[in-house]
mmCIF file of C-alpha atoms in Angstrom:
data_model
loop_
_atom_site.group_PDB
_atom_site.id
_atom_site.type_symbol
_atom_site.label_atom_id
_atom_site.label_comp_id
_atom_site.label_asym_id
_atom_site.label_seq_id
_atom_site.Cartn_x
_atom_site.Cartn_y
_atom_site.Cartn_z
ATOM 1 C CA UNK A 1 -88.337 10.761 71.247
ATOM 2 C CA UNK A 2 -84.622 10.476 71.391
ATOM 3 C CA UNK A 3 -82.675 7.247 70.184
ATOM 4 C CA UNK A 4 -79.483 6.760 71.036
ATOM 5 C CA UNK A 5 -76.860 4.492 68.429
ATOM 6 C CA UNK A 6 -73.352 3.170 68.297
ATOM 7 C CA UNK A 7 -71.472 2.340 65.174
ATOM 8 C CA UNK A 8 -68.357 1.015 65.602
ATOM 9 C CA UNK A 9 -65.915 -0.907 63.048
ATOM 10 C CA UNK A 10 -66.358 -4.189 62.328
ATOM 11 C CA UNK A 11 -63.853 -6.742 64.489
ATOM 12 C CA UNK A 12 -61.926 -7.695 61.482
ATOM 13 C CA UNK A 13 -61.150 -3.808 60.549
ATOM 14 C CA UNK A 14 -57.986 -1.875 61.630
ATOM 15 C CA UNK A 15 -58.593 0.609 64.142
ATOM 16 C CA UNK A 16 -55.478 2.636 64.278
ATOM 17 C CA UNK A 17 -57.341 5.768 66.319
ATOM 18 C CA UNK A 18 -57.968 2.855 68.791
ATOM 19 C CA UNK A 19 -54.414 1.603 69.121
ATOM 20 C CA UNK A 20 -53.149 5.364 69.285
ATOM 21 C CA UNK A 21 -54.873 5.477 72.102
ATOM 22 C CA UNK A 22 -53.705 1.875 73.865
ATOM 23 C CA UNK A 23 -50.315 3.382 73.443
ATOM 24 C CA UNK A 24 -50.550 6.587 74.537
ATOM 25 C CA UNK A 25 -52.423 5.244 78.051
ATOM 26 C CA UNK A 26 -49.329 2.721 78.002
ATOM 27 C CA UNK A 27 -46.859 6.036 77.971
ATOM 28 C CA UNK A 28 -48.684 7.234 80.584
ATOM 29 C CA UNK A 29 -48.463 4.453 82.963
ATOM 30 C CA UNK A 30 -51.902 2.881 81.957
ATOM 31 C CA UNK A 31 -50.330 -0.770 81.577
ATOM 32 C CA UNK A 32 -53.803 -2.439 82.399
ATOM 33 C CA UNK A 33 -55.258 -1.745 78.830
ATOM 34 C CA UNK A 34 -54.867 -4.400 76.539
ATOM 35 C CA UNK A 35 -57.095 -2.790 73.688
ATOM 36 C CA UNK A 36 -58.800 0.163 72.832
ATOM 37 C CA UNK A 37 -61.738 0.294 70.019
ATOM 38 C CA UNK A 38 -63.048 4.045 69.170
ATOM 39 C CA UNK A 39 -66.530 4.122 67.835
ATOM 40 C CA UNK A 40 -68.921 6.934 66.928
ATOM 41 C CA UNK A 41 -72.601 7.744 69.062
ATOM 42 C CA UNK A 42 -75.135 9.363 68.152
ATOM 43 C CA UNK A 43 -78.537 10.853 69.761
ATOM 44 C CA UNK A 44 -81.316 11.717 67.236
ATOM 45 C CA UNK A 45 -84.118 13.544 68.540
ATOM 46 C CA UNK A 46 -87.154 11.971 66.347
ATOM 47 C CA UNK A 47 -90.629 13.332 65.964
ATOM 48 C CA UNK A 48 -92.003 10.639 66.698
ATOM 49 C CA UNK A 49 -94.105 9.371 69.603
ATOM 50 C CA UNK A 50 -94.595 5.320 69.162
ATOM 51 C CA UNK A 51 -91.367 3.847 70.241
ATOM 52 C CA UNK A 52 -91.334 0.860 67.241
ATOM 53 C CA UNK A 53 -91.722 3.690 64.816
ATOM 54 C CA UNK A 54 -88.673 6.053 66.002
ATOM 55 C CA UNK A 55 -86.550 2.852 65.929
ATOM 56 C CA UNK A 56 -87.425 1.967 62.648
ATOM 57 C CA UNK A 57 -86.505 5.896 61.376
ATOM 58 C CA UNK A 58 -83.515 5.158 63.692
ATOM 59 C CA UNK A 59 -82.498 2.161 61.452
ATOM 60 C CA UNK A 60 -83.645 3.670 58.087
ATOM 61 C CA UNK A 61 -81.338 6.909 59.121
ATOM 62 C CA UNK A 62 -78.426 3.959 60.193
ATOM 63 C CA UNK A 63 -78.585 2.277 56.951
ATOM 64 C CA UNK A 64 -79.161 5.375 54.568
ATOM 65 C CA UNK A 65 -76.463 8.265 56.309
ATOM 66 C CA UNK A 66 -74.793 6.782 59.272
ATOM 67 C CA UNK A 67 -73.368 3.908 58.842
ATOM 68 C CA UNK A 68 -70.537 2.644 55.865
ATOM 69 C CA UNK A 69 -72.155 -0.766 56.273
ATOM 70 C CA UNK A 70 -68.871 -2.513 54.535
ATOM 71 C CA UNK A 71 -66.716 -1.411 57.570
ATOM 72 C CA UNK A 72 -69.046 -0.762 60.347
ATOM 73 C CA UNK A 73 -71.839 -1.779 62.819
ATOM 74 C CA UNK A 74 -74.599 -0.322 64.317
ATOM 75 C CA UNK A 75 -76.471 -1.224 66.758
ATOM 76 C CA UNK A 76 -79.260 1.098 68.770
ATOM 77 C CA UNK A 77 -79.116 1.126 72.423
ATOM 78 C CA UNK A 78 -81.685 3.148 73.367
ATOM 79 C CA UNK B 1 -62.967 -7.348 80.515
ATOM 80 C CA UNK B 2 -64.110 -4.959 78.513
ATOM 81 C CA UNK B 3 -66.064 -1.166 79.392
ATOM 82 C CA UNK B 4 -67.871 0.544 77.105
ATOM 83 C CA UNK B 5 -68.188 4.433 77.488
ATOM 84 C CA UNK B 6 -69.776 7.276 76.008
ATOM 85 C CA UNK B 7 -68.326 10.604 75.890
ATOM 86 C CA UNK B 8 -71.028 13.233 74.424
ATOM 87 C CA UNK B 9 -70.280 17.275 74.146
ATOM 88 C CA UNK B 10 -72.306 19.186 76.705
ATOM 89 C CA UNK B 11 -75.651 20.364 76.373
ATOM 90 C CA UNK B 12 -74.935 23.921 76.011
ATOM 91 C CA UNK B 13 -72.171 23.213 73.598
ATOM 92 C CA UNK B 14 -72.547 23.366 69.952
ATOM 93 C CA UNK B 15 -72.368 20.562 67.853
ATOM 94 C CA UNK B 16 -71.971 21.632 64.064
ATOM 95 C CA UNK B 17 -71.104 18.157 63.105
ATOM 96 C CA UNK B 18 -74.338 16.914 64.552
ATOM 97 C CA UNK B 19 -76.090 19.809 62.816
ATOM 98 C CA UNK B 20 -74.964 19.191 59.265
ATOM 99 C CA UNK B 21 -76.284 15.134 59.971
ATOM 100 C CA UNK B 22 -79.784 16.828 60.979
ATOM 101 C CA UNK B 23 -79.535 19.313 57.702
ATOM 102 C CA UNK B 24 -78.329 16.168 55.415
ATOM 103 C CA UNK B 25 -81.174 13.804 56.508
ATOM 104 C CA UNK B 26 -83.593 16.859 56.084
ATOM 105 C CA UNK B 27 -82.487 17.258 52.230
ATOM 106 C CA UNK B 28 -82.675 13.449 51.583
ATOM 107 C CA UNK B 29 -86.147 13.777 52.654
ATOM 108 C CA UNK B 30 -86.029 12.425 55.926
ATOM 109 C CA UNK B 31 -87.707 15.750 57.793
ATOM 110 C CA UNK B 32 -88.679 14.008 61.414
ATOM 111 C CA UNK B 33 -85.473 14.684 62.790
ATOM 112 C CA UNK B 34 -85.356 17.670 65.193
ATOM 113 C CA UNK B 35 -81.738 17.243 66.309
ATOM 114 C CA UNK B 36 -78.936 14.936 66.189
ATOM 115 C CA UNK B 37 -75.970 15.498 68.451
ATOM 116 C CA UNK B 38 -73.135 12.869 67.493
ATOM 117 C CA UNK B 39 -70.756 12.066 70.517
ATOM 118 C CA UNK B 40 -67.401 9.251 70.332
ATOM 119 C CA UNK B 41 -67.850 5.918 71.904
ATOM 120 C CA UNK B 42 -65.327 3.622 73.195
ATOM 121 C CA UNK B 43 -64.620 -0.305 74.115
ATOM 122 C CA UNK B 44 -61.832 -0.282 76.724
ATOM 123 C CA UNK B 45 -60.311 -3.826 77.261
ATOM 124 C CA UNK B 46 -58.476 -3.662 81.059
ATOM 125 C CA UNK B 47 -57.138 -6.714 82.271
ATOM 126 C CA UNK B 48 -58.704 -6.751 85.433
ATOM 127 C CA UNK B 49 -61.146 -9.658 86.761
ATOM 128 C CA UNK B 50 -62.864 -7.594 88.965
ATOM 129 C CA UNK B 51 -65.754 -5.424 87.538
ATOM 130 C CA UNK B 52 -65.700 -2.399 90.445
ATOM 131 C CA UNK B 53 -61.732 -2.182 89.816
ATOM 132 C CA UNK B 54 -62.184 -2.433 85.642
ATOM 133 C CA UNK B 55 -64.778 0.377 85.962
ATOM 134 C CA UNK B 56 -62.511 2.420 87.941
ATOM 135 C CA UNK B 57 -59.786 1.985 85.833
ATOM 136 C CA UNK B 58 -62.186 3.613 82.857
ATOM 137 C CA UNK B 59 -63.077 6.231 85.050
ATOM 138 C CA UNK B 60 -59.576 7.158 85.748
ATOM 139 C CA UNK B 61 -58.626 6.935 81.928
ATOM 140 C CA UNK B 62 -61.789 9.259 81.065
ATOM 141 C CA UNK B 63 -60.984 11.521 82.990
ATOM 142 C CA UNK B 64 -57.413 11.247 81.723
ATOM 143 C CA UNK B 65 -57.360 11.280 78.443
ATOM 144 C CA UNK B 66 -60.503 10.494 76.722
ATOM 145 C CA UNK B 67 -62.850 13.587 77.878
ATOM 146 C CA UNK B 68 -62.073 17.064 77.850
ATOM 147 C CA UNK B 69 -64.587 18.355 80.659
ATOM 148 C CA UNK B 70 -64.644 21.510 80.004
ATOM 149 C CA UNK B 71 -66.871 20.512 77.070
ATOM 150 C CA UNK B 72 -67.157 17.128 77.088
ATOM 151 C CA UNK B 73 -69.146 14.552 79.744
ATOM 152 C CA UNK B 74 -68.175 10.547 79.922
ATOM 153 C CA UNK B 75 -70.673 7.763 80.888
ATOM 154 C CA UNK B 76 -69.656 4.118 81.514
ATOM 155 C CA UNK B 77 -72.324 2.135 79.930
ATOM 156 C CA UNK B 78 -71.037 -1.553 80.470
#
């Protein structure tokens, strides 16, 4: 089954990618933004067919690969 | 208030990045994974009260600057 994760950068970490972004929207004419936080996703196609067990290789694959757990989050979403 | 939204390649476009994830888990020893297809994700903070007009507003800035459709789809998650 396929489970779906977000890791994004902790709140307290710089996201300059992010900001790039505000401030090119701004240049545009986008003046509505006030912030802009870039994150990664991923979809990982398990073999796996109890739901509990694919989240838990989900997690393992988080921790172990994923995820730089000193700077970012993850969380799975699906 | 804030958007969140996805923006994943297309199916029929290949993700080498994703591919070298799968290949990586595979030679730590972690050989359930049949794919993994890695995709950006993004928090967009408008200042807009109104949750039809915020979501709007992300659609327009997808489809402005964050997603290249030729290769690319967006989803608003939240």
């Amino acid at each position: 089954m396929k489970i779906s994760v977000i890791v994004t950068l902790k709140k307290e970490v710089l996201d300059p990618q992010g900001k790039v972004i505000q401030q090119t929207l701004n240049n545009m004419g986008i003046k509505n933004v006030n912030e802009v936080r870039q994150g990664k996703y991923f979809e990982i196609e398990i073999n796996e067919k109890d739901p509990n067990k694919a989240k838990d290789s989900a997690e393992d694959i988080c921790k172990k690969l994923l995820t730089n757990s000193i700077v970012e989050n993850y969380k799975i979403i699906s």
